[in-house]
Tab-separated table of C-alpha atoms in Angstrom:
chain	number	residue	atom	x	y	z
A	14	MET	CA	0.007	-0.029	-0.012
A	15	THR	CA	0.993	3.656	-0.075
A	16	VAL	CA	2.048	5.051	3.331
A	17	ALA	CA	2.668	8.640	4.328
A	18	VAL	CA	5.676	8.754	6.676
A	19	ALA	CA	6.396	11.565	9.161
A	20	MET	CA	10.170	12.258	8.961
A	21	SER	CA	11.660	14.171	11.839
A	22	GLY	CA	15.264	13.724	10.748
A	23	GLY	CA	15.952	11.419	13.636
A	24	VAL	CA	16.911	7.767	13.757
A	25	ASP	CA	13.496	6.482	14.801
A	26	SER	CA	11.488	7.884	11.895
A	27	SER	CA	14.303	6.962	9.489
A	28	VAL	CA	14.181	3.279	10.535
A	29	ALA	CA	10.377	3.311	10.549
A	30	ALA	CA	10.564	4.346	6.858
A	31	ALA	CA	13.259	1.791	6.082
A	32	ILE	CA	11.175	-1.044	7.553
A	33	LEU	CA	8.114	-0.055	5.582
A	34	LYS	CA	10.206	0.143	2.447
A	35	GLN	CA	11.595	-3.303	3.027
A	36	GLN	CA	8.030	-4.578	3.426
A	37	GLY	CA	7.329	-3.426	-0.070
A	38	HIS	CA	5.169	-0.393	0.525
A	39	ASP	CA	5.211	2.832	-1.571
A	40	LEU	CA	6.256	5.749	0.702
A	41	VAL	CA	5.781	9.445	0.655
A	42	GLY	CA	7.873	11.310	3.277
A	43	PHE	CA	6.842	14.480	5.031
A	44	THR	CA	8.764	16.731	7.472
A	45	MET	CA	6.658	19.248	9.402
A	46	GLN	CA	8.152	22.735	9.638
A	47	LEU	CA	6.966	23.908	13.065
A	48	TRP	CA	9.204	26.689	14.192
A	49	ASN	CA	11.073	29.488	12.402
A	50	GLN	CA	14.685	29.162	13.341
A	51	ARG	CA	15.257	32.903	12.859
A	52	ARG	CA	12.261	33.874	14.992
A	53	ARG	CA	12.872	36.732	17.404
A	54	LEU	CA	10.454	37.574	20.158
A	55	SER	CA	11.634	41.153	20.196
A	56	PRO	CA	13.411	43.385	17.632
A	57	GLU	CA	16.496	43.549	19.791
A	58	GLY	CA	16.483	39.921	20.876
A	59	GLU	CA	18.535	36.956	19.656
A	60	PRO	CA	16.849	34.233	17.553
A	61	MET	CA	15.015	31.843	19.868
A	62	PRO	CA	16.904	28.596	20.239
A	63	SER	CA	14.945	25.606	18.999
A	64	ARG	CA	15.491	21.967	18.159
A	65	CYS	CA	12.323	22.069	15.950
A	66	CYS	CA	12.866	21.877	12.266
A	67	SER	CA	16.483	22.790	12.090
A	68	LEU	CA	18.057	22.858	8.663
A	69	ASP	CA	20.125	19.790	9.752
A	70	ASP	CA	16.937	17.886	10.566
A	71	VAL	CA	15.321	18.704	7.242
A	72	TYR	CA	18.534	17.732	5.451
A	73	ASP	CA	18.821	14.451	7.295
A	74	ALA	CA	15.197	13.537	6.606
A	75	ARG	CA	15.568	14.385	2.907
A	76	SER	CA	18.760	12.434	2.716
A	77	VAL	CA	17.226	9.269	4.137
A	78	ALA	CA	14.245	9.623	1.767
A	79	HIS	CA	16.615	9.959	-1.129
A	80	ASP	CA	18.730	6.966	-0.066
A	81	LEU	CA	15.620	4.866	0.373
A	82	GLY	CA	14.158	6.037	-2.967
A	83	PHE	CA	10.844	7.812	-2.112
A	84	PRO	CA	9.559	11.373	-2.574
A	85	PHE	CA	9.903	13.839	0.229
A	86	TYR	CA	8.036	17.100	1.060
A	87	VAL	CA	8.212	19.784	3.757
A	88	LEU	CA	4.823	20.948	5.298
A	89	ASN	CA	4.849	24.464	6.839
A	90	LEU	CA	2.753	24.263	9.933
A	91	GLU	CA	4.354	27.107	11.866
A	92	ASP	CA	1.095	29.115	12.390
A	93	GLU	CA	-0.864	26.062	13.513
A	94	PHE	CA	2.009	24.922	15.824
A	95	GLU	CA	2.078	28.374	17.528
A	96	ARG	CA	-1.647	28.586	17.941
A	97	GLY	CA	-2.228	25.000	19.028
A	98	VAL	CA	0.927	24.158	20.976
A	99	VAL	CA	3.252	27.065	21.894
A	100	ARG	CA	0.763	29.682	22.960
A	101	PRO	CA	-1.280	27.187	25.086
A	102	PHE	CA	2.029	26.024	26.615
A	103	VAL	CA	2.732	29.564	27.839
A	104	GLU	CA	-0.884	30.155	28.921
A	105	ASP	CA	-0.774	26.991	31.041
A	106	TYR	CA	2.372	28.072	32.861
A	107	LEU	CA	0.853	31.499	33.509
A	108	ALA	CA	-2.191	29.753	34.945
A	109	GLY	CA	-0.208	27.682	37.399
A	110	ARG	CA	-0.300	24.473	35.403
A	111	THR	CA	2.618	22.364	34.123
A	112	PRO	CA	1.822	21.440	30.526
A	113	ILE	CA	2.926	18.636	28.167
A	114	PRO	CA	2.919	20.128	24.720
A	115	CYS	CA	4.015	16.898	23.078
A	116	VAL	CA	0.542	15.358	23.517
A	117	SER	CA	-1.311	18.130	21.652
A	118	CYS	CA	1.468	18.318	19.024
A	119	ASN	CA	1.230	14.572	18.306
A	120	THR	CA	-2.514	14.102	18.120
A	121	LYS	CA	-4.105	17.471	17.349
A	122	LEU	CA	-1.420	18.693	14.901
A	123	LYS	CA	0.855	16.030	13.489
A	124	PHE	CA	-1.575	13.123	13.195
A	125	ALA	CA	-4.518	15.271	12.268
A	126	ARG	CA	-2.600	16.988	9.449
A	127	LEU	CA	-0.796	13.816	8.290
A	128	VAL	CA	-4.082	11.938	7.967
A	129	ASN	CA	-5.519	14.747	5.780
A	130	VAL	CA	-2.316	15.033	3.693
A	131	ALA	CA	-2.158	11.275	3.300
A	132	ARG	CA	-5.637	11.261	1.789
A	133	GLU	CA	-4.631	14.034	-0.651
A	134	VAL	CA	-1.645	11.995	-1.957
A	135	GLY	CA	-3.566	8.752	-2.083
A	136	ALA	CA	-1.848	7.126	0.914
A	137	ASP	CA	-3.771	4.397	2.739
A	138	GLN	CA	-2.002	4.830	6.112
A	139	VAL	CA	0.328	7.164	8.022
A	140	ALA	CA	3.442	6.038	9.905
A	141	THR	CA	5.608	7.530	12.588
A	142	GLY	CA	8.617	6.502	14.640
A	143	HIS	CA	6.676	6.294	17.913
A	144	TYR	CA	7.342	3.377	20.257
A	145	ALA	CA	3.732	2.159	20.451
A	146	ARG	CA	1.447	-0.399	18.893
A	147	VAL	CA	-2.061	-0.543	17.355
A	148	GLU	CA	-4.236	-3.636	17.378
A	149	TYR	CA	-7.812	-4.135	16.276
A	150	ASN	CA	-10.221	-5.806	18.679
A	151	PRO	CA	-12.924	-7.626	16.730
A	152	ASP	CA	-15.030	-8.155	19.899
A	153	THR	CA	-15.442	-4.417	20.479
A	154	GLY	CA	-15.012	-3.153	16.957
A	155	ARG	CA	-12.409	-0.709	18.187
A	156	TYR	CA	-8.761	-0.102	17.526
A	157	MET	CA	-6.570	-0.352	20.660
A	158	LEU	CA	-3.474	1.678	21.441
A	159	LYS	CA	-0.881	-0.436	23.207
A	160	LYS	CA	2.523	0.198	24.828
A	161	GLY	CA	5.652	-0.323	22.841
A	162	LYS	CA	7.662	-3.474	23.462
A	163	ASP	CA	10.552	-1.398	24.811
A	164	LEU	CA	9.011	-0.060	27.997
A	165	SER	CA	11.921	2.252	28.611
A	166	LYS	CA	11.026	4.075	25.318
A	167	ASP	CA	7.275	3.537	25.355
A	168	GLN	CA	5.451	6.637	24.039
A	169	SER	CA	1.804	5.537	24.417
A	170	TYR	CA	1.400	8.101	27.243
A	171	PHE	CA	1.802	10.902	24.671
A	172	LEU	CA	-0.760	9.403	22.294
A	173	PHE	CA	-3.825	9.043	24.531
A	174	GLU	CA	-5.706	11.762	22.680
A	175	MET	CA	-5.710	9.823	19.374
A	176	THR	CA	-9.067	9.209	17.826
A	177	GLN	CA	-10.410	5.887	16.443
A	178	LYS	CA	-10.126	7.391	12.995
A	179	GLN	CA	-6.474	8.176	13.470
A	180	LEU	CA	-5.673	4.758	15.022
A	181	ALA	CA	-7.358	3.018	12.107
A	182	ARG	CA	-4.855	4.568	9.704
A	183	ALA	CA	-1.769	4.601	11.980
A	184	ARG	CA	1.257	2.379	11.635
A	185	PHE	CA	4.010	2.224	14.305
A	186	PRO	CA	6.817	0.071	12.737
A	187	LEU	CA	9.003	0.417	15.830
A	188	GLY	CA	6.356	-0.880	18.251
A	189	GLU	CA	7.865	-4.336	18.575
A	190	MET	CA	11.486	-3.146	18.661
A	191	THR	CA	13.934	-1.936	21.302
A	192	LYS	CA	15.959	1.248	20.852
A	193	ALA	CA	19.138	-0.844	20.527
A	194	GLU	CA	17.558	-2.850	17.698
A	195	VAL	CA	16.549	0.375	15.900
A	196	ARG	CA	20.088	1.698	16.085
A	197	GLN	CA	21.438	-1.592	14.715
A	198	VAL	CA	19.038	-1.463	11.753
A	199	ALA	CA	20.054	2.088	11.001
A	200	ARG	CA	23.762	1.079	11.091
A	201	SER	CA	23.215	-1.983	8.909
A	202	LEU	CA	21.534	0.154	6.298
A	203	GLY	CA	24.078	2.913	6.509
A	204	LEU	CA	21.438	5.510	7.262
A	205	GLU	CA	22.657	9.121	7.732
A	206	THR	CA	20.876	9.245	11.175
A	207	ALA	CA	22.192	6.004	12.671
A	208	GLU	CA	24.241	7.682	15.407
A	209	LYS	CA	22.231	10.893	15.786
A	210	PRO	CA	21.584	11.680	19.452
A	211	GLU	CA	18.060	12.395	20.738
A	212	SER	CA	16.961	15.277	22.957
A	213	GLN	CA	14.914	14.806	26.129
A	214	GLU	CA	13.819	18.447	26.163
A	215	ILE	CA	10.715	20.083	24.701
A	216	CYS	CA	11.740	20.738	21.146
A	217	PHE	CA	11.062	24.479	21.025
A	218	VAL	CA	12.845	24.962	24.410
A	219	PRO	CA	15.959	22.865	23.873
A	220	ASP	CA	17.966	24.526	26.665
A	221	GLY	CA	15.346	23.500	29.154
A	222	ASP	CA	14.847	27.098	30.392
A	223	TYR	CA	11.056	27.045	30.338
A	224	ALA	CA	10.733	30.122	32.619
A	225	ARG	CA	12.816	32.308	30.281
A	226	PHE	CA	10.826	31.142	27.266
A	227	VAL	CA	7.525	31.781	29.035
A	228	GLU	CA	8.684	35.296	30.114
A	229	ASP	CA	9.919	36.264	26.678
A	230	TYR	CA	6.829	35.010	24.848
A	231	ALA	CA	4.412	36.444	27.374
A	232	ARG	CA	6.093	39.859	27.220
A	233	HIS	CA	6.540	40.147	23.508
A	234	GLU	CA	3.592	38.153	22.117
A	235	MET	CA	0.934	38.500	24.781
A	236	GLY	CA	1.596	41.946	26.216
A	237	GLU	CA	2.402	40.688	29.723
A	238	ARG	CA	4.684	42.874	31.758
A	239	THR	CA	7.466	41.632	33.955
A	240	GLY	CA	6.646	42.231	37.595
A	241	GLU	CA	2.892	42.460	36.911
A	242	GLY	CA	0.097	39.924	36.769
A	243	ALA	CA	1.161	36.378	36.122
A	244	LEU	CA	4.894	37.265	35.975
A	245	ALA	CA	4.937	39.114	39.345
A	246	SER	CA	6.782	37.947	42.402
A	247	GLY	CA	4.747	37.098	45.530
A	248	GLU	CA	4.738	35.309	48.830
A	249	ILE	CA	6.012	31.856	49.621
A	250	ALA	CA	3.911	30.386	52.473
A	251	THR	CA	3.783	27.067	54.305
A	252	THR	CA	0.718	24.928	54.363
A	253	GLU	CA	-0.039	26.450	57.779
A	254	GLY	CA	-0.017	29.878	56.202
A	255	ARG	CA	3.265	31.206	57.567
A	256	VAL	CA	5.057	33.421	55.070
A	257	VAL	CA	8.676	32.276	54.688
A	258	GLY	CA	9.936	34.100	51.593
A	259	ARG	CA	9.257	35.544	48.142
A	260	HIS	CA	8.893	33.719	44.823
A	261	ALA	CA	10.162	35.023	41.457
A	262	GLY	CA	6.940	34.365	39.524
A	263	LEU	CA	4.698	31.294	39.709
A	264	HIS	CA	5.586	30.205	36.205
A	265	ARG	CA	8.998	29.233	37.550
A	266	TYR	CA	7.715	26.404	39.784
A	267	THR	CA	5.889	23.102	39.582
A	268	VAL	CA	4.246	20.854	42.119
A	269	GLY	CA	6.787	18.531	43.708
A	270	GLN	CA	9.745	20.798	43.006
A	271	ARG	CA	12.408	20.907	45.696
A	272	ARG	CA	15.416	22.691	44.208
A	273	GLY	CA	15.422	26.384	43.395
A	274	ILE	CA	12.662	27.447	45.820
A	275	GLY	CA	15.090	29.715	47.652
A	276	VAL	CA	13.931	29.161	51.244
A	277	ALA	CA	16.228	27.819	53.975
A	278	ALA	CA	14.640	25.351	56.360
A	279	ALA	CA	15.578	22.626	58.767
A	280	ASP	CA	13.743	20.017	56.674
A	281	PRO	CA	13.561	20.050	52.861
A	282	LEU	CA	10.591	22.026	51.478
A	283	TYR	CA	8.633	21.087	48.412
A	284	VAL	CA	6.101	22.917	46.228
A	285	VAL	CA	2.735	21.654	47.388
A	286	LYS	CA	0.453	24.107	45.584
A	287	ILE	CA	0.587	26.916	43.066
A	288	ASP	CA	-2.116	29.368	44.134
A	289	VAL	CA	-2.601	31.758	41.125
A	290	PRO	CA	-5.506	33.843	42.465
A	291	ARG	CA	-3.417	34.730	45.558
A	292	ASN	CA	-0.132	34.736	43.666
A	293	GLN	CA	1.211	32.537	46.363
A	294	LEU	CA	3.617	29.557	46.273
A	295	VAL	CA	2.608	27.052	48.931
A	296	VAL	CA	5.439	24.818	50.297
A	297	GLY	CA	5.493	21.944	52.698
A	298	LYS	CA	7.079	18.676	53.765
A	299	HIS	CA	7.445	15.728	51.416
A	300	SER	CA	4.609	13.949	53.218
A	301	GLU	CA	2.264	16.825	52.272
A	302	LEU	CA	2.727	16.115	48.533
A	303	TYR	CA	0.560	12.969	48.724
A	304	ARG	CA	-3.047	12.960	47.555
A	305	LYS	CA	-5.544	10.113	47.252
A	306	ALA	CA	-7.575	11.345	44.305
A	307	LEU	CA	-7.681	13.672	41.329
A	308	VAL	CA	-10.117	14.893	38.700
A	309	ALA	CA	-9.193	14.531	35.006
A	310	ALA	CA	-10.945	16.729	32.420
A	311	SER	CA	-11.327	16.517	28.619
A	312	VAL	CA	-11.150	12.737	28.947
A	313	ASN	CA	-10.657	10.762	25.727
A	314	TRP	CA	-11.712	7.068	25.923
A	315	LEU	CA	-9.652	5.333	23.299
A	316	SER	CA	-9.477	1.543	23.367
A	317	ILE	CA	-12.860	1.124	25.116
A	318	ALA	CA	-16.224	2.899	24.762
A	319	PRO	CA	-16.943	5.529	27.435
A	320	PRO	CA	-17.910	3.519	30.520
A	321	ARG	CA	-21.186	4.268	32.399
A	322	SER	CA	-19.911	2.898	35.731
A	323	SER	CA	-16.635	2.710	37.617
A	324	VAL	CA	-13.638	0.996	36.058
A	325	ARG	CA	-10.520	-0.426	37.654
A	326	ALA	CA	-7.283	0.562	35.934
A	327	LYS	CA	-3.650	1.493	36.468
A	328	VAL	CA	-3.041	5.201	36.152
A	329	ARG	CA	0.174	7.051	35.207
A	330	ILE	CA	0.185	10.730	36.359
A	331	ARG	CA	3.464	11.716	34.671
A	332	TYR	CA	5.426	10.235	31.798
A	333	ARG	CA	8.087	8.706	34.040
A	334	ALA	CA	5.809	7.936	36.997
A	335	LEU	CA	5.013	4.340	38.035
A	336	GLU	CA	1.484	3.284	37.301
A	337	ALA	CA	-0.776	3.065	40.302
A	338	GLN	CA	-3.916	1.053	40.856
A	339	ALA	CA	-7.091	3.109	40.968
A	340	THR	CA	-10.835	3.233	40.449
A	341	LEU	CA	-12.034	5.480	37.598
A	342	ILE	CA	-15.378	7.142	38.261
A	343	PRO	CA	-17.090	8.880	35.298
A	344	ILE	CA	-18.234	12.465	36.009
A	345	GLY	CA	-20.638	13.497	33.267
A	346	SER	CA	-19.298	12.866	29.745
A	347	VAL	CA	-15.875	14.534	29.765
A	348	LYS	CA	-14.508	14.189	33.309
A	349	VAL	CA	-13.311	11.311	35.444
A	350	GLY	CA	-12.585	11.071	39.174
A	351	VAL	CA	-9.578	8.894	39.916
A	352	ASP	CA	-9.531	7.322	43.364
A	353	PHE	CA	-6.136	5.718	44.052
A	354	ASP	CA	-5.737	2.656	46.224
A	355	GLU	CA	-2.674	4.369	47.760
A	356	PRO	CA	-1.894	8.161	47.977
A	357	GLN	CA	0.291	9.416	45.144
A	358	PRO	CA	3.007	12.133	45.339
A	359	ALA	CA	2.971	15.468	43.435
A	360	ILE	CA	-0.239	15.143	41.426
A	361	THR	CA	0.289	18.139	39.119
A	362	PRO	CA	-2.421	20.182	37.385
A	363	GLY	CA	-1.724	20.355	33.641
A	364	GLN	CA	-0.154	16.929	33.447
A	365	ALA	CA	-1.952	13.940	31.849
A	366	ALA	CA	-3.474	11.076	33.735
A	367	VAL	CA	-3.420	8.056	31.399
A	368	PHE	CA	-5.416	4.923	32.140
A	369	TYR	CA	-4.017	1.472	31.391
A	370	ASP	CA	-5.198	-2.156	31.463
A	371	ASP	CA	-1.927	-4.017	31.293
A	372	ASP	CA	-0.405	-2.730	28.092
A	373	VAL	CA	-3.632	-1.309	26.601
A	374	VAL	CA	-4.317	2.442	26.829
A	375	LEU	CA	-7.979	2.729	27.892
A	376	GLY	CA	-7.891	6.534	27.648
A	377	GLY	CA	-6.723	9.521	29.552
A	378	GLY	CA	-7.376	13.147	30.504
A	379	TRP	CA	-5.842	16.300	31.847
A	380	ILE	CA	-5.341	16.701	35.592
A	381	GLU	CA	-7.482	19.562	36.929
């Protein structure tokens, strides 16, 4: 069949394309231009650093497509990326949440556009280099999203917002492979990207300085002023209400954070709550981080139909967190109450709560 392949210029998407080519499929490669490398947030500022869509990445993707013998195109999605990913990322930080832009980027931008483009070029399916799997369940008539075989690289957490329509056309050639196997395939084929390192940071903030990015964007693109509103300093208070210091702007902190609070204490202090209405950073002991329950909003039920009664599942509240056994309680049509068997540390608004049954992603939502 004809498959549209998302080409990031990295080793994973390169090997995904190579595997599909070896299987005899006709491929069309696409790289998505998401960020202008020469973008300045102010006339006097330096270009914003970014790992998104560098010329090297585009060159590497084009080189792999050329070597494997299939056509390659670049899609300019800069405006959509800014509206749907970058600006909401900044707005979330200003609202006291800790966002995960990769989820929205994957499902609401990349997959959504790739499915449409694939249809235009006559492609039957779309493929990416994600470590995840898709399987059809004839008993339920639904496609299931499953974890990748390499659990250390599994990316199913970032794909919980996919739709049945997207899953039906998705192919994840690396789902049954480990990262080491992917590297070996790339070396054996002499791919340009075989030894290319991968970044662990958000692609449009490659230096990891989220606070600086939020400040620069808020000032120059949203009219926020340093020292006012969401960027203003304020009180640091304990859970008992005792003021112990001043914070440098709530966007600089996240629930569970220990380092960089700037308050000396006999026992380590952690960020327990970000109180935006009072512009107050609430800190406490590690034991005060634990909560028994959460509410998830904008829930997407993926591998199962929306349940009408409670469901038992394992829940992951951060990408690197261990899954914890819980009862899921539907609240209306788009919210779910999650009642954990054991209290969980640092449940963070803005992060995703993803529901699993063994290796199947049942669904997920955003922690309120």
